[in-house]
Coordinates of C-alpha atoms in Angstrom, one line a residue:
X223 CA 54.1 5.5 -41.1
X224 CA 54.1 3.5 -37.9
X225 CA 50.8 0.8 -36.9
X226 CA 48.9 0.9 -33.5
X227 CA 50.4 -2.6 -33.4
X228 CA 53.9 -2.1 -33.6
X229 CA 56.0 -1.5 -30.2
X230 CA 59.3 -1.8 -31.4
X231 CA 61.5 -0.5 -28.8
X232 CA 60.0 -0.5 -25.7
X233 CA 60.1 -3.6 -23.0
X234 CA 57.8 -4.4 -20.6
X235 CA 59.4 -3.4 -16.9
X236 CA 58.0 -5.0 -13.8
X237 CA 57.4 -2.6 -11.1
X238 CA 57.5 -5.2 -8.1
X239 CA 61.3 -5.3 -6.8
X240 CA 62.7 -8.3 -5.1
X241 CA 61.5 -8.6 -1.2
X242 CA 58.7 -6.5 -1.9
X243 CA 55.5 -7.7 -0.1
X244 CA 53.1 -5.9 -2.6
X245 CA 49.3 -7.4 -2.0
X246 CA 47.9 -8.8 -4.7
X247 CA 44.9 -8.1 -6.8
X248 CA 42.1 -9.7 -4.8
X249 CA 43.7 -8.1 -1.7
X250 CA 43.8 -4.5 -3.1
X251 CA 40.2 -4.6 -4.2
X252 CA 39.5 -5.9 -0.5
X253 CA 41.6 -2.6 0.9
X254 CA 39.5 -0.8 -1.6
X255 CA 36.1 -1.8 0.0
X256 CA 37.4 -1.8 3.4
X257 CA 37.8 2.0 2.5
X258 CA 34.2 3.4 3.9
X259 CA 35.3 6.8 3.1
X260 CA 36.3 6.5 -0.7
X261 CA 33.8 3.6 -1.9
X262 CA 30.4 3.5 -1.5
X263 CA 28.4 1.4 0.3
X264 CA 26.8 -0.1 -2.6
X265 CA 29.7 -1.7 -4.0
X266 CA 30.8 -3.4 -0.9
X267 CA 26.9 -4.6 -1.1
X268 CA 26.7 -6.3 -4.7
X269 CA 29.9 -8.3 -4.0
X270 CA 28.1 -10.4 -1.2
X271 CA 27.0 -13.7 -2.6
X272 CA 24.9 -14.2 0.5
X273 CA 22.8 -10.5 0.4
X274 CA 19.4 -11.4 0.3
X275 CA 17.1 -10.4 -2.9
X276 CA 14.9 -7.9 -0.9
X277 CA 18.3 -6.1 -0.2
X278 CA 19.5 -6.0 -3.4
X279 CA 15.9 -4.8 -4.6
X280 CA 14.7 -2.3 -2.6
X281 CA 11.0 -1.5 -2.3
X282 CA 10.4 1.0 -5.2
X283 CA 8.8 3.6 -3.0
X284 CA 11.8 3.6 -0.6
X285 CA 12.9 6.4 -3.3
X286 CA 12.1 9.7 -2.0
X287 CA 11.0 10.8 -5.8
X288 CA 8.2 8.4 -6.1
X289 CA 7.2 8.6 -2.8
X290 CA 6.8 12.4 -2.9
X291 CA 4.4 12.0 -5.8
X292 CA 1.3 11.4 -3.1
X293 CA 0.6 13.7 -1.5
X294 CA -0.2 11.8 2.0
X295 CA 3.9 11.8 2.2
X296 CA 4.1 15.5 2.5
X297 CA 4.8 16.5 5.9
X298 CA 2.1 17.3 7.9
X299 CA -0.4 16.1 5.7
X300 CA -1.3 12.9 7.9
X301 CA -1.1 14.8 11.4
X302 CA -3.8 17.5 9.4
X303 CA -5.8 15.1 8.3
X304 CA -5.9 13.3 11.4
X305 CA -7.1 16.5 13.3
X306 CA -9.3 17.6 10.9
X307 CA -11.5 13.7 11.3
X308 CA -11.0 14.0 15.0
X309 CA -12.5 17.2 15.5
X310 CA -15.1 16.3 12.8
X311 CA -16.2 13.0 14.4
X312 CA -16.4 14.5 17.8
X313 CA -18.7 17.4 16.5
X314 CA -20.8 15.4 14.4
X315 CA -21.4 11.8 16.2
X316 CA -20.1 12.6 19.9
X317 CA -17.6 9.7 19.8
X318 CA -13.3 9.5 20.0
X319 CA -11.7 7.6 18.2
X320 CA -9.2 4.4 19.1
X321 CA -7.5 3.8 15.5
X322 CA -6.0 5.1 12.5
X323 CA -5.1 4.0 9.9
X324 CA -4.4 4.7 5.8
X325 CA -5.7 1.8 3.3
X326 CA -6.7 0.9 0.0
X327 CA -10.1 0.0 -0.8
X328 CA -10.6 -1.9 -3.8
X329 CA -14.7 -1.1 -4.9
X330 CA -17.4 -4.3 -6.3
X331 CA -15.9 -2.7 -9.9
X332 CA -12.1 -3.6 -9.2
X333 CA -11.5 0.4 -8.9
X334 CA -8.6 1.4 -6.1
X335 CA -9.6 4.4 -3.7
X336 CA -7.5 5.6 -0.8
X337 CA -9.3 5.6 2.5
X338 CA -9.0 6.3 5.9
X339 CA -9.7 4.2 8.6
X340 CA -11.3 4.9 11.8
X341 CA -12.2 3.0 14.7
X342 CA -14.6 4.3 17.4
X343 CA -16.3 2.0 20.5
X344 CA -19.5 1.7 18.4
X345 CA -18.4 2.9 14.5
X346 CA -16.3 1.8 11.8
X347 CA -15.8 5.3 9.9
X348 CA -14.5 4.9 6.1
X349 CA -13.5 8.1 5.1
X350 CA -12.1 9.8 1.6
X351 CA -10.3 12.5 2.3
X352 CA -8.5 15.4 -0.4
X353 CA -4.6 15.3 1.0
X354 CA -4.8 17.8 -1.6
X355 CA -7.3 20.7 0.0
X356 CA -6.7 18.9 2.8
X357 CA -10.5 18.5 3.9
X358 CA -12.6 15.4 4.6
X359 CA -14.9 14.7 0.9
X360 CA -17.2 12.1 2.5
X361 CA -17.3 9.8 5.5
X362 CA -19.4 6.2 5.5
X363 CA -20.5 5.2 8.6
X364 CA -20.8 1.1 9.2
X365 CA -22.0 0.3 12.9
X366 CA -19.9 -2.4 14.2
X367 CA -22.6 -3.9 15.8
X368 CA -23.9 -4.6 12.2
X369 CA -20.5 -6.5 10.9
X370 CA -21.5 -10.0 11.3
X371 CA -18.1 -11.8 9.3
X372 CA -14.6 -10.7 8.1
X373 CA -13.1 -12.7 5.1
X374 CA -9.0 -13.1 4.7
X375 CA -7.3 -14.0 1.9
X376 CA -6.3 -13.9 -1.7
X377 CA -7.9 -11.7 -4.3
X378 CA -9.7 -14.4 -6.8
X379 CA -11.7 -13.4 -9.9
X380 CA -14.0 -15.0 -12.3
X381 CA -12.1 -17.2 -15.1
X382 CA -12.7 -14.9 -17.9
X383 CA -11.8 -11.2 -16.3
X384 CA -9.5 -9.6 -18.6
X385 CA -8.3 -7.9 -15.1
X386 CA -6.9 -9.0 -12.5
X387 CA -5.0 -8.0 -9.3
X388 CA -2.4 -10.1 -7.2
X389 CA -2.2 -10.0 -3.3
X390 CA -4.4 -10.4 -0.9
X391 CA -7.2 -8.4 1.2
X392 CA -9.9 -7.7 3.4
X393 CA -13.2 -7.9 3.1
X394 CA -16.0 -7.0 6.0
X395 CA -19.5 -7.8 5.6
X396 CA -22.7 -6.0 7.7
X397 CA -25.1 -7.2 5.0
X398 CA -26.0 -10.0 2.6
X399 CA -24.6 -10.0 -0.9
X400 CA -27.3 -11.9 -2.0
X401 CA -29.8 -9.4 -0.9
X402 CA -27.9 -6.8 -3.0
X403 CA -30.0 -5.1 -6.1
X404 CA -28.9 -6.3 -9.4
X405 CA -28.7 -2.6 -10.6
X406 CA -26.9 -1.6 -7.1
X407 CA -23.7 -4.7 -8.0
X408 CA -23.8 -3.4 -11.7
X409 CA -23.8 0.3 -10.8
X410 CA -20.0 1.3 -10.4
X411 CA -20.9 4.5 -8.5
X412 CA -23.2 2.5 -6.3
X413 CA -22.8 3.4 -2.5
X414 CA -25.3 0.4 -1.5
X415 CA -23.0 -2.1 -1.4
X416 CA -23.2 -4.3 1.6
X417 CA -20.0 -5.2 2.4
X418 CA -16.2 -2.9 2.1
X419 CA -12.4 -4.4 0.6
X420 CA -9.1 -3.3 1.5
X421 CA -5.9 -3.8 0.8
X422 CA -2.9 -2.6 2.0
X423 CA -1.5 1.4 1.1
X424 CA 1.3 1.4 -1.9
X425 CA 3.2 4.1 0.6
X426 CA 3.3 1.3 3.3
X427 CA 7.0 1.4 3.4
X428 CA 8.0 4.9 3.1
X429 CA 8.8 5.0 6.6
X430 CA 8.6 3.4 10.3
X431 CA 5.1 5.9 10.5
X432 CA 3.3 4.6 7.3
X433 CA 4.6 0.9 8.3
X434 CA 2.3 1.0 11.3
X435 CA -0.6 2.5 9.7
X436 CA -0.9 1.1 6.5
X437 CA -0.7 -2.0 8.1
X438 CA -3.5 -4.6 6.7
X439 CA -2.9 -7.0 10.1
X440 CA -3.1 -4.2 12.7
X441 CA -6.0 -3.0 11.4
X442 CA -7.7 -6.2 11.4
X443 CA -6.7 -7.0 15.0
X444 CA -8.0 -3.7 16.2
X445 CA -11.2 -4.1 14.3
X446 CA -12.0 -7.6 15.5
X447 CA -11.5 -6.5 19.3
X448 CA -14.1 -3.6 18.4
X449 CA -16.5 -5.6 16.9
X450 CA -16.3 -7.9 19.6
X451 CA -16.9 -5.5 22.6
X452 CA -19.9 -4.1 20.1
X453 CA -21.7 -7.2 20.4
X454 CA -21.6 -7.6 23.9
X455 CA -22.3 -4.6 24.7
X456 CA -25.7 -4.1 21.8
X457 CA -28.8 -5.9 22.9
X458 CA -31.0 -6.9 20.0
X459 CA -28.6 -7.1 17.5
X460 CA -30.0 -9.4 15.0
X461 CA -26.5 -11.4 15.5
X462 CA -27.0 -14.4 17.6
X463 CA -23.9 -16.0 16.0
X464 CA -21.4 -13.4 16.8
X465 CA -18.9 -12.5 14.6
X466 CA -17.5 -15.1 11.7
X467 CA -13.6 -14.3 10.9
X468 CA -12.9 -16.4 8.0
X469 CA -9.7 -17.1 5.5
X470 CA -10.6 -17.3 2.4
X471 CA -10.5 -16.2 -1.3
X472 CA -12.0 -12.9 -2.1
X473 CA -14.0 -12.9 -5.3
X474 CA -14.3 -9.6 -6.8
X475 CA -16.7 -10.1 -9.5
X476 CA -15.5 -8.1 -12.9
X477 CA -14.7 -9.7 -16.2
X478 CA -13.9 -6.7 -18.9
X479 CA -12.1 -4.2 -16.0
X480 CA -12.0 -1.5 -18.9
X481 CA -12.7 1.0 -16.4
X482 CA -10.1 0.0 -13.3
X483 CA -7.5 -1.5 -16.0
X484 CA -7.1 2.8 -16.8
X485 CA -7.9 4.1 -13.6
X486 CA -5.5 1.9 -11.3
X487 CA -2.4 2.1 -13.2
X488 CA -2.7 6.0 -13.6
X489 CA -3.7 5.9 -10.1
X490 CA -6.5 8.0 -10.9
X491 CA -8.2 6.8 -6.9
X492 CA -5.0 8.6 -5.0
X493 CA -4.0 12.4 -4.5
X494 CA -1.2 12.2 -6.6
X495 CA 0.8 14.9 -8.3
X496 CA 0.3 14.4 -12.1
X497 CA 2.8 17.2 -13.1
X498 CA 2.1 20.6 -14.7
X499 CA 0.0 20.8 -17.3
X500 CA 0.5 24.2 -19.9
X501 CA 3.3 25.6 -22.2

């Protein structure tokens, strides 16, 4: 009985003749990736020593199956809702609206909601919509005249929080903190809350459309210029000052987090499809 190790008999044969000009190894791989319609682009890709890290790593929700778990990526859900507040606004307060926009607001409890944005000549309108039933839930109206100061920066949070968030914010004030109740900041359901955070959508880059309005900075510009043309054009304000735009940290004031440590990473503040449920 003969081993796997035994090749008694055969000779190894080279296949390159004399005055053959066969490329070598290095050169056939490079043939191989010059070859757009056999290998993909991906190989060519990873090869590069100089392909930066973002390339390499996509954003996660560049991926049409986790993008297509929210329900604000459907088509025509955005254009609906859009209409839908439009026609509402117009109805209800008699104004039209200059901006749009799709953001995150992060509650006094650390608790993520999605929200949208709109701007009006006299009204910043915070809205929570169902991209589900597609129909508008509940709409807080902030007079711009009232904003007084807009904070930028980093989220910070006391030293012993058991919860806390990276990235940074906004955060826009039309009353005093310190006039807040103590059972209003320690209520999470609370709707007195003088002052509103957001941060940037988690669909932001899901395409060129959700880039421009789920962006934190042209929301912020837009807002500014409204506030701005509010004040001069409200007598007796109360705001003598004008309006404060600030960088700074952004305390949000929770230590255990029990509730938003649960609710944020099952995304429990988003229309999201949370698969079927039955046998």
């Amino acid at each position: 009985m003969s081993t796997i190790g035994s090749f008694e008999g055969f000779q190894p044969v080279s296949l390159k003749q004399e005055g053959d000009d066969q490329p070598s190894e290095a050169d056939h791989l490079s043939m191989e990736e010059g070859d757009q319609d056999k290998t993909p682009v991906w190989r060519e890709i990873s090869r590069q020593s100089s392909v930066t890290k973002s390339t390499l790593c996509p954003n996660p929700y560049h991926q049409p199956y986790i993008s297509r778990k929210y329900f604000v990526t459907r088509p025509g859900t955005i254009e609906t809702a859009l209409e839908d507040l439009k026609g509402h606004i117009a109805e209800t307060y008699g104004e039209t609206i200059q901006g749009f926009w799709l953001l995150t607001e992060i509650d006094h409890w650390n608790n993520e909601k999605e929200k949208i944005l709109l701007v009006t000549d006299k009204t910043l309108l915070i809205c929570k919509y169902d991209f589900i039933m597609l129909s508008c839930v509940q709409v807080q109206r902030v007079p711009l005249s009232a904003v007084y100061r807009i904070c930028l920066g980093k989220f910070v949070f006391p030293a012993i929080s058991l919860d806390k968030r990276p990235g940074e914010g906004l955060r826009i004030y039309w009353g005093s903190p310190e006039e807040q109740s103590l059972l209003s900041r320690w209520n999470p359901w609370s709707t007195e809350v003088p002052y509103a955070t957001f941060t940037e959508h988690p669909m932001k880059y899901t395409s060129e459309k959700f880039l421009e309005i789920c962006k934190l900075s042209g929301f912020t510009s837009k807002l500014v210029s409204a506030i701005q043309n509010a004040h001069k054009n409200s007598a007796g304000s109360g705001r003598e000052k004008g309006l404060m735009v600030l960088t700074q940290p952004i305390l949000i004031e929770t230590y255990t987090g029990l509730m938003s440590f649960i609710g944020n990473r099952n995304k429990l503040g988003y229309s999201l499809a949370r698969g079927s449920v039955g046998f």
